[in-house]
Short mmCIF file of C-alpha atoms in Angstrom, two decimals:
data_model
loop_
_atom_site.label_atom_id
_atom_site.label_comp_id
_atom_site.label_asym_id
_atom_site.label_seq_id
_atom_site.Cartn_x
_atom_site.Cartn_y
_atom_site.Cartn_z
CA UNK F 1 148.84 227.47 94.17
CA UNK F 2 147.12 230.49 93.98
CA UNK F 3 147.78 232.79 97.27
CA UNK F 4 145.50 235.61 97.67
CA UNK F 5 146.02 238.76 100.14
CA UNK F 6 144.20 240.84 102.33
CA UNK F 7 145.70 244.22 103.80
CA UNK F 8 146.02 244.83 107.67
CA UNK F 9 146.56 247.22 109.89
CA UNK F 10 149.03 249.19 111.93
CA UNK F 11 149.54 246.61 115.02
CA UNK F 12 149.95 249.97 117.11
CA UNK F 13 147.06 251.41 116.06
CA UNK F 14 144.01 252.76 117.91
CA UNK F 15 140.75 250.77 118.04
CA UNK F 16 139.22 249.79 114.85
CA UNK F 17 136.43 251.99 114.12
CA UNK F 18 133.40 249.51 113.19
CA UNK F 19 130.52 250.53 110.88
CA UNK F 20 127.62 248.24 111.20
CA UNK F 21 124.93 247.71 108.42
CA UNK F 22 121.91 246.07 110.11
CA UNK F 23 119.66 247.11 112.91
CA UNK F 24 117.89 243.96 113.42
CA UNK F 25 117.88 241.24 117.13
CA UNK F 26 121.19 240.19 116.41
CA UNK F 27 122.56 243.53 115.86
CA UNK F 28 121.90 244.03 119.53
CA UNK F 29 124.14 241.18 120.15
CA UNK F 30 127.13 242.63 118.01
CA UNK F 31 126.74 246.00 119.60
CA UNK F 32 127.40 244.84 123.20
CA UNK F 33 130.49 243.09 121.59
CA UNK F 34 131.87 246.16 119.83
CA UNK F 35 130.98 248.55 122.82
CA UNK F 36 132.03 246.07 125.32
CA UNK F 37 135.35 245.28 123.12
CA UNK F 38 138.63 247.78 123.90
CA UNK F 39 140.09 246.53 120.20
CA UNK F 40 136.80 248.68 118.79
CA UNK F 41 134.25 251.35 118.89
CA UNK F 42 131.16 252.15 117.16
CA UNK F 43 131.41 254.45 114.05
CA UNK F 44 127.98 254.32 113.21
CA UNK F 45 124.70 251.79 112.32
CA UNK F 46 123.35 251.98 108.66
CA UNK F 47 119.86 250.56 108.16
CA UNK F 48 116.91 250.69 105.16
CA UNK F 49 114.66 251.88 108.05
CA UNK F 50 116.51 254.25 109.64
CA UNK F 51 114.17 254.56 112.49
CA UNK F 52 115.58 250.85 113.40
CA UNK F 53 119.17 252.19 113.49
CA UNK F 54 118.14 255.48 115.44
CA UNK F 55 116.38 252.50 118.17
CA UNK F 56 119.13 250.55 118.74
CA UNK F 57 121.65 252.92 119.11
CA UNK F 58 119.39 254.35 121.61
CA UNK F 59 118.93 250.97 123.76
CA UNK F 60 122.80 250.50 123.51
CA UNK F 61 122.73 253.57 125.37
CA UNK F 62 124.84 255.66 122.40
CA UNK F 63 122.12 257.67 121.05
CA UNK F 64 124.76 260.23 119.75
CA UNK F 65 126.12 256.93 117.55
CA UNK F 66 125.72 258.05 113.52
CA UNK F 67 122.98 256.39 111.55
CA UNK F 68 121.96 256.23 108.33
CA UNK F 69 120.37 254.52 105.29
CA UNK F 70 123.13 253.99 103.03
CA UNK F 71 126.60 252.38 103.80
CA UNK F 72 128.54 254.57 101.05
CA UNK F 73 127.47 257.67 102.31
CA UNK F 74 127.27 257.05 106.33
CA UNK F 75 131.47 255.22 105.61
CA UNK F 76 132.24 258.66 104.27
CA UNK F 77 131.33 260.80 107.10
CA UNK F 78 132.46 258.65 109.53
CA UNK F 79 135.43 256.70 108.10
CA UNK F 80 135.05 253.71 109.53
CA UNK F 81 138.36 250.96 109.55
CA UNK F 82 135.97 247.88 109.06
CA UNK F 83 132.38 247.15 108.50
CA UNK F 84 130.03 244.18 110.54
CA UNK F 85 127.40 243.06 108.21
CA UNK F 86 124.58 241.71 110.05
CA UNK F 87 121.10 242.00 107.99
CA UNK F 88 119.43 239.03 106.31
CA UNK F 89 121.48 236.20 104.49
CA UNK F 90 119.42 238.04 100.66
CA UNK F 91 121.42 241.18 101.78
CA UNK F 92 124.86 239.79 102.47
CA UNK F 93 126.29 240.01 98.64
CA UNK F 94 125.38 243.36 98.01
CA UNK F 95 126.46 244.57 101.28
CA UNK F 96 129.44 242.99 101.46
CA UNK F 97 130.43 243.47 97.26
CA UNK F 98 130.03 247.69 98.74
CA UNK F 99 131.84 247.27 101.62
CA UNK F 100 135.10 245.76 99.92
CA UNK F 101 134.25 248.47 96.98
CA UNK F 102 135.11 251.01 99.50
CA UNK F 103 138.26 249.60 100.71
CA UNK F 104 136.57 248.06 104.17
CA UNK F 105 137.21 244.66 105.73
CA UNK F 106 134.12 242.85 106.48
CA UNK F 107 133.00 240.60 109.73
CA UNK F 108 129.49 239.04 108.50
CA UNK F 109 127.09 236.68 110.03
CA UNK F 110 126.50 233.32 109.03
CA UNK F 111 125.72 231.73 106.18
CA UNK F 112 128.66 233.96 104.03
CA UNK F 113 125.65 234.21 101.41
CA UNK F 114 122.38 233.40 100.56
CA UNK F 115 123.37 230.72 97.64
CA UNK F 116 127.06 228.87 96.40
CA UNK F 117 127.49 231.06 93.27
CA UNK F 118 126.79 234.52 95.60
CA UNK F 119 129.56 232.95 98.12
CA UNK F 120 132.01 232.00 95.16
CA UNK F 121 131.42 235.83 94.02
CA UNK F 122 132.30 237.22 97.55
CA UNK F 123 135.45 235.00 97.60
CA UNK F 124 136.53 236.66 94.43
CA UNK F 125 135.67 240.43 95.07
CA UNK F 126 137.60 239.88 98.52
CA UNK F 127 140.52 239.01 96.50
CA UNK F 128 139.93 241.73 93.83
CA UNK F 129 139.48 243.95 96.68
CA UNK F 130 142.17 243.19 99.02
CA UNK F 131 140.35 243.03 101.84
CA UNK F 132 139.77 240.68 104.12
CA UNK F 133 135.91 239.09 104.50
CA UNK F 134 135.49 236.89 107.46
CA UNK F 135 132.59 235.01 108.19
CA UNK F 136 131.97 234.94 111.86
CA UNK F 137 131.03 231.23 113.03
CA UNK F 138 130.52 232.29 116.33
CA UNK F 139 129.68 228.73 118.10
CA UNK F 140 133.52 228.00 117.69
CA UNK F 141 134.19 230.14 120.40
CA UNK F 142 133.37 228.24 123.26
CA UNK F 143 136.63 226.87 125.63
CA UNK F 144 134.81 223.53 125.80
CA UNK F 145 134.52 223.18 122.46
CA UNK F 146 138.45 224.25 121.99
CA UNK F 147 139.56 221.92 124.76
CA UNK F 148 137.66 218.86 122.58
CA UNK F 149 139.41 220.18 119.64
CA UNK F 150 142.83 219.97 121.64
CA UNK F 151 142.11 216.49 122.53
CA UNK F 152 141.48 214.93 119.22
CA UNK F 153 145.19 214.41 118.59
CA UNK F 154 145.14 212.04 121.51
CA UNK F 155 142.50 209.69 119.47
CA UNK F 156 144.90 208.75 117.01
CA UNK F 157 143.15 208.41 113.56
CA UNK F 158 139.64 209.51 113.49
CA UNK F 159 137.16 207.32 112.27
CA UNK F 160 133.55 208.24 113.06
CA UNK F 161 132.22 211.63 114.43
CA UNK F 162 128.45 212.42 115.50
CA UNK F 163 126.19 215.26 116.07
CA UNK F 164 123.00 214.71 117.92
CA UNK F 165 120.85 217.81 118.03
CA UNK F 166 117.15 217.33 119.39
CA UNK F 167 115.29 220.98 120.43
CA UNK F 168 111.52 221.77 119.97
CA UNK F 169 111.55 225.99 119.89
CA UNK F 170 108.39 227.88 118.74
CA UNK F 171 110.11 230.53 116.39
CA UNK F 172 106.92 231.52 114.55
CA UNK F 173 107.90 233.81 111.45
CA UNK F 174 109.72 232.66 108.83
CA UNK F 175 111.17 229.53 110.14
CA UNK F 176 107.80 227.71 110.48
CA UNK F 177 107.06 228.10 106.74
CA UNK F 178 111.07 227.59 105.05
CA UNK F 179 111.10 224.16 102.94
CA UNK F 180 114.39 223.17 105.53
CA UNK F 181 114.40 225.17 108.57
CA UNK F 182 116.43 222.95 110.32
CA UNK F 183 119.07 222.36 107.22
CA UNK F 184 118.99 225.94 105.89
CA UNK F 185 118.81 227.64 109.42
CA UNK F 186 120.56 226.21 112.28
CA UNK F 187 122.72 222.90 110.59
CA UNK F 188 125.54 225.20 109.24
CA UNK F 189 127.14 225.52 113.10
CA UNK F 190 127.53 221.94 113.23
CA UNK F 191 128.67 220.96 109.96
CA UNK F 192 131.37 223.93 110.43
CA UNK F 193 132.29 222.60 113.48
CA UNK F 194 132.82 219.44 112.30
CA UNK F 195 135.20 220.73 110.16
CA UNK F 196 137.21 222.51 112.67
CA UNK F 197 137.16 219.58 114.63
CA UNK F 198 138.70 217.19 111.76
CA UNK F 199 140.81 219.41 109.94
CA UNK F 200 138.94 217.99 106.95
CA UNK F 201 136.83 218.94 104.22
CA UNK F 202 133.51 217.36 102.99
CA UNK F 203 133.98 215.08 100.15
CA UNK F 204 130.08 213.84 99.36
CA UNK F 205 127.25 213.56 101.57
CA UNK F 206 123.77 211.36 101.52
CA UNK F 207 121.00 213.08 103.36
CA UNK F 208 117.44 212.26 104.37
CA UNK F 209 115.34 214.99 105.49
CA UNK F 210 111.90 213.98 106.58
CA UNK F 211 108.55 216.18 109.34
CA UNK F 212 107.46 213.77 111.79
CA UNK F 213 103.83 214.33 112.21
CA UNK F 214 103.17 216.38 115.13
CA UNK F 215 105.93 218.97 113.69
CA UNK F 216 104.35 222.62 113.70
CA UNK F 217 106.72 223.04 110.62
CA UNK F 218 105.69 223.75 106.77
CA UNK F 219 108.71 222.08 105.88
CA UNK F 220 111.15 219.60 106.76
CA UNK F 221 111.94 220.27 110.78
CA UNK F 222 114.25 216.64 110.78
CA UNK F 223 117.25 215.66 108.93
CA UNK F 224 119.91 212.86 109.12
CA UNK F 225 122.97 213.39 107.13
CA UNK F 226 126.02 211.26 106.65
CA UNK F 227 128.75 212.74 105.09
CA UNK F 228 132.06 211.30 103.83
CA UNK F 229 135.19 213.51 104.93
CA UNK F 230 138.83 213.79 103.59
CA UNK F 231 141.05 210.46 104.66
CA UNK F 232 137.70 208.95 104.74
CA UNK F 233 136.52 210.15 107.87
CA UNK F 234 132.33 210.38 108.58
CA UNK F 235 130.40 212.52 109.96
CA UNK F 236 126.79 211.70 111.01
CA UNK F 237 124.69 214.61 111.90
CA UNK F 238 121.11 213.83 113.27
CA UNK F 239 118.77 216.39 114.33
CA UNK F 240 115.74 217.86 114.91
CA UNK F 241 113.60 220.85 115.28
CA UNK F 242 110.68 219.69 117.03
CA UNK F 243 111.73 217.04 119.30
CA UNK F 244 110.33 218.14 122.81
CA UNK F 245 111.66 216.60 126.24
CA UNK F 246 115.66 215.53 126.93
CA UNK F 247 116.36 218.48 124.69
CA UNK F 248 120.11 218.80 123.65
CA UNK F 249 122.01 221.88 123.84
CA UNK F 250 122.32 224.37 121.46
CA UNK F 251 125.37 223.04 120.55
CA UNK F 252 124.23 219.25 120.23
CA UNK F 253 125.88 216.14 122.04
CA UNK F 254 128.84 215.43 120.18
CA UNK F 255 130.79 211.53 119.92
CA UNK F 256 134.21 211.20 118.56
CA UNK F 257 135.85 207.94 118.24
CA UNK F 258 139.15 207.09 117.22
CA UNK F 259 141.96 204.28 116.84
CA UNK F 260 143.09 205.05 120.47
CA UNK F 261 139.63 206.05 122.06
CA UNK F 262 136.79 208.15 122.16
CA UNK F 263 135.68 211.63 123.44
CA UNK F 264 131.85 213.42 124.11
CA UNK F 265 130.73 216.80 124.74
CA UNK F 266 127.46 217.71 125.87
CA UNK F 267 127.66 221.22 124.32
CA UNK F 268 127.77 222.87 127.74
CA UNK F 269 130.22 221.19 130.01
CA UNK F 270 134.41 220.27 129.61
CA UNK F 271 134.76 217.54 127.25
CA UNK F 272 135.15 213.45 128.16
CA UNK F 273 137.91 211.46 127.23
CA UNK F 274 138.52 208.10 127.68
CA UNK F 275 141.47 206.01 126.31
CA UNK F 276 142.11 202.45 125.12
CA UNK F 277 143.98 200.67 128.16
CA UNK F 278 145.08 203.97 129.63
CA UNK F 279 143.23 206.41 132.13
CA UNK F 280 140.62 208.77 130.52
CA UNK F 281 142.01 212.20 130.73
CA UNK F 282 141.03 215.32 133.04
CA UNK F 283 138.71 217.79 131.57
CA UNK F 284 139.10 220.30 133.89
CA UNK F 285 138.50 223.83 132.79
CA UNK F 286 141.44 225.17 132.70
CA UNK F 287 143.53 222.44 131.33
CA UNK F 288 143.68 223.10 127.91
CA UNK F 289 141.30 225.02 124.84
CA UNK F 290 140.79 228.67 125.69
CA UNK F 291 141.83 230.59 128.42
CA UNK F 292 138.91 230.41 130.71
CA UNK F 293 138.54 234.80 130.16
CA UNK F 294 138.96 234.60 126.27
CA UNK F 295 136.44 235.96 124.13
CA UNK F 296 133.45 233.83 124.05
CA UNK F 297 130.60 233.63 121.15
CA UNK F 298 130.24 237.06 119.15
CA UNK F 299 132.91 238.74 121.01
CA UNK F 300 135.39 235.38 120.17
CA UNK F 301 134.69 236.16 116.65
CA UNK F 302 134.85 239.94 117.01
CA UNK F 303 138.38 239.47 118.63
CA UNK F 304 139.75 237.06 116.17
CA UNK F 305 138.40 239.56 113.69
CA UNK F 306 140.74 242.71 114.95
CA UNK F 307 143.66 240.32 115.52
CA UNK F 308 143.87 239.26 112.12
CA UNK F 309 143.61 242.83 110.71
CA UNK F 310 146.42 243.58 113.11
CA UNK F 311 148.40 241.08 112.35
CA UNK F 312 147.80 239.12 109.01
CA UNK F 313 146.86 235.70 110.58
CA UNK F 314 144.14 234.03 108.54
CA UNK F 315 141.38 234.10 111.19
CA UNK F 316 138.83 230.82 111.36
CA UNK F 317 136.06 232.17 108.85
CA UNK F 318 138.16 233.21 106.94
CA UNK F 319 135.78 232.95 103.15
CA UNK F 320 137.93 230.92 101.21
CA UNK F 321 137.47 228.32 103.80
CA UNK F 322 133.38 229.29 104.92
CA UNK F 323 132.19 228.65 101.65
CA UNK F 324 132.85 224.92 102.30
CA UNK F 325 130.94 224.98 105.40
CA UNK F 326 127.67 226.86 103.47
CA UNK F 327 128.19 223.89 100.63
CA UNK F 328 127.74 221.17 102.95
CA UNK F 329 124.78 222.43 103.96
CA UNK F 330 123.34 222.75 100.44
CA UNK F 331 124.73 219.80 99.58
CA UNK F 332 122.61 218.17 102.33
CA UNK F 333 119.26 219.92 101.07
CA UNK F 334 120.34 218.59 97.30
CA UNK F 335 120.70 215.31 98.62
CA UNK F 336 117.82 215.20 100.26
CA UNK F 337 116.01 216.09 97.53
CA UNK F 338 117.10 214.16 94.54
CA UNK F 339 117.62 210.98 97.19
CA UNK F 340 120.69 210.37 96.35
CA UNK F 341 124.56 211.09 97.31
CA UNK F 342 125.42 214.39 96.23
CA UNK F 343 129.42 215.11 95.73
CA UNK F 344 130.48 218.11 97.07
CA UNK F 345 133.49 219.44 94.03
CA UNK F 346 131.02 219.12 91.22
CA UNK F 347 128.89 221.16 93.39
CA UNK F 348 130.89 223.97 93.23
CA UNK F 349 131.88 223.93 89.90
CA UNK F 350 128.29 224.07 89.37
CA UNK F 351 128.24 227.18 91.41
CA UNK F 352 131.50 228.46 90.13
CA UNK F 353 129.74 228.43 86.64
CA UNK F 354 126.52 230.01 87.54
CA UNK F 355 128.76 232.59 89.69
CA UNK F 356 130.45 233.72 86.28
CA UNK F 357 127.49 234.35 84.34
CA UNK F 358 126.03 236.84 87.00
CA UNK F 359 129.15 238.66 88.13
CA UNK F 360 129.37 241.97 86.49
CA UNK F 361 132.07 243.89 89.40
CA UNK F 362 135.54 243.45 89.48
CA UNK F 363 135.20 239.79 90.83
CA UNK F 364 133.97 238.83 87.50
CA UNK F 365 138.36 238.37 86.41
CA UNK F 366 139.52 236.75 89.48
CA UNK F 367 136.20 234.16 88.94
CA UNK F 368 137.05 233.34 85.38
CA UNK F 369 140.76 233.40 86.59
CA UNK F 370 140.26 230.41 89.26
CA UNK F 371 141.76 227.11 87.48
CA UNK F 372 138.59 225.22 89.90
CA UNK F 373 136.47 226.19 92.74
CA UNK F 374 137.90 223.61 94.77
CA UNK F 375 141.21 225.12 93.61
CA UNK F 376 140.30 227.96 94.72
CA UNK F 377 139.18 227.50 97.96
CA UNK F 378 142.38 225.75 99.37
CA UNK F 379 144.34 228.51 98.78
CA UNK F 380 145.28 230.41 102.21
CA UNK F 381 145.71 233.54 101.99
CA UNK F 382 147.88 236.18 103.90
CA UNK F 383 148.10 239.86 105.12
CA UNK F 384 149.65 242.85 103.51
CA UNK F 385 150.42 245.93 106.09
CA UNK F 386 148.15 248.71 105.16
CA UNK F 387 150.02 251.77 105.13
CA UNK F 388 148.88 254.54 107.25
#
């Protein structure tokens, strides 16, 4: 199996200087992070409008921050160690294709890219490159969620896992007019967690996506989805955007059962577990997961991030892996609209194909190089020390 390498750095080193390309709302999230973070400091904000940048370097209280317009040029004055990428899911292949071009690591937000073939292209260039690309799935760092995640050995064999997510927000903008909102915008944190949660990939999934009638949505604001997992497992997500009253959390109520039991989480409290013929088991806080002080969110990601770079662990997000969580999803929105099951592998050959007709940079070889997608995507890869 194919084992492909990213370059860290210097476990002694300073903070990582972090260049960040998008001035948008959640940029103001990541900049707390980075400021708030001793593993990094702010080398600089690049943004098309670079009034934008200039503005939120001045409400993050470091006006004298660099900005500028173009990542190339502001990376050269400022030689950053790593870059964030947080601008619009259209933006995140050419951003991140540069950043690897110029010998930069890359943290970016959710989804890893705006289609399958862009995400099979920014698998590739990361190996051409070198460098690591990380996708941050920030709702995976929560301790509550961890401390489910430590308990699922205690199930035995898992059978059946559910998502119930039921929230009624008012975005406005472009949410209220996507063909998917729900699917396309918010379903990749479950479906990834799911995935963490198993250990398992998605094998095929059969989705119906539907707008009840009082739904303020252009498109489809509902969705149930039942997809098959490796060993056989399921996973049943059902959810929707414009269900008012006993709202969920953010993070959905979550069901796992298993040969020896089952275990809930409400998204926003310790986990439940209860065992066949034996006492359920203490969720306290501290018991097991995270420490109750790691990282949460954002920062989680930012810190897993740094330590990887330090020290050549694959972190969770890791792209290889990512891209399986951004298939389910369009595997889901397929489904739904050819009604019928849609397989997951000859999805991404699909998108392995179109992928090699419209790469033209150096991740054009390693695409015609993979034996599969699916191939490709199980390999792990590991860290090279970066000298100097």
């Amino acid at each position: 199996m194919r084992s492909p390498s990213f370059r860290t750095m210097p476990p002694d080193g300073g903070p990582l200087r972090v260049l960040v390309v998008g001035a948008g709302a959640m940029a103001r999230v990541w900049l707390r992070a980075i400021l708030a973070s001793p593993d990094t400091v702010l080398a600089g904000v690049v943004d098309l409008v670079p009034a934008a940048a200039e503005a939120l370097v001045r409400r993050a209280g470091v006006p004298e921050a660099p900005t500028g317009r173009e990542l190339a040029a502001l990376a050269t004055a400022t030689r950053p160690d790593a870059v964030v990428d947080v601008t619009v899911p259209e933006a995140h292949l050419p951003v991140t294709l540069e950043a690897l071009s110029l010998g930069l690591p890359v943290l970016g937000e959710k989804p890893v890219a705006a289609t399958l073939p862009e995400a099979l292209r920014l698998a590739a260039a990361s190996e051409a490159a070198g460098e690591l690309f990380m996708v941050s799935q920030s709702r995976r760092y929560d301790r509550h969620l961890a401390a489910l995640r430590d308990r699922v050995p205690l199930l035995g064999r898992p059978g059946i896992l559910t998502t119930e997510f039921f929230r009624a927000p008012h975005f406005g903008g472009f949410r209220e007019t996507m063909a998917h909102p729900l699917l396309l915008d918010m379903a990749i944190h479950p479906f990834d967690t799911a995935r963490w949660l198993l250990d398992a990939d998605p094998v095929s999934v059969r989705c119906e996506a539907y707008n009840p009638s009082w739904s303020w949505y252009a498109g489809d604001a509902a969705a149930t989805a039942v997809f098959e997992m490796a060993g056989g497992i399921r996973y049943v997500y059902n959810g929707s955007w414009c269900s008012a009253g006993l709202e969920t959390s953010w993070n959905g109520a979550w069901r796992l059962s298993g040969e020896l039991g089952s275990a809930t989480w409400d998204g926003e409290h310790p986990p439940e577990v209860e065992l066949c013929e034996v006492d359920a088991v203490p969720s306290s806080e501290g018991e097991a997961g995270q420490a109750a002080d790691a990282p949460q969110g954002v920062a989680g990601a930012l810190a897993e991030f740094v330590r990887a770079l330090r020290t050549g662990t694959v972190p969770a997000g890791e792209v290889h892996g990512n891209v399986l969580s951004l298939a389910m999803v369009k595997a889901a929105v397929a489904s739904a609209q050819r009604d019928r099951r849609v397989h997951i592998g000859p999805l991404l050959e699909e998108a392995l194909t179109e992928a090699r007709k419209a790469a033209t940079g150096p991740e054009a070889a390693r695409l015609h190089a993979w034996p599969s997608a699916s191939e490709a995507l199980a390999a792990t890869p590991r860290g090279l020390h970066r000298a100097g």
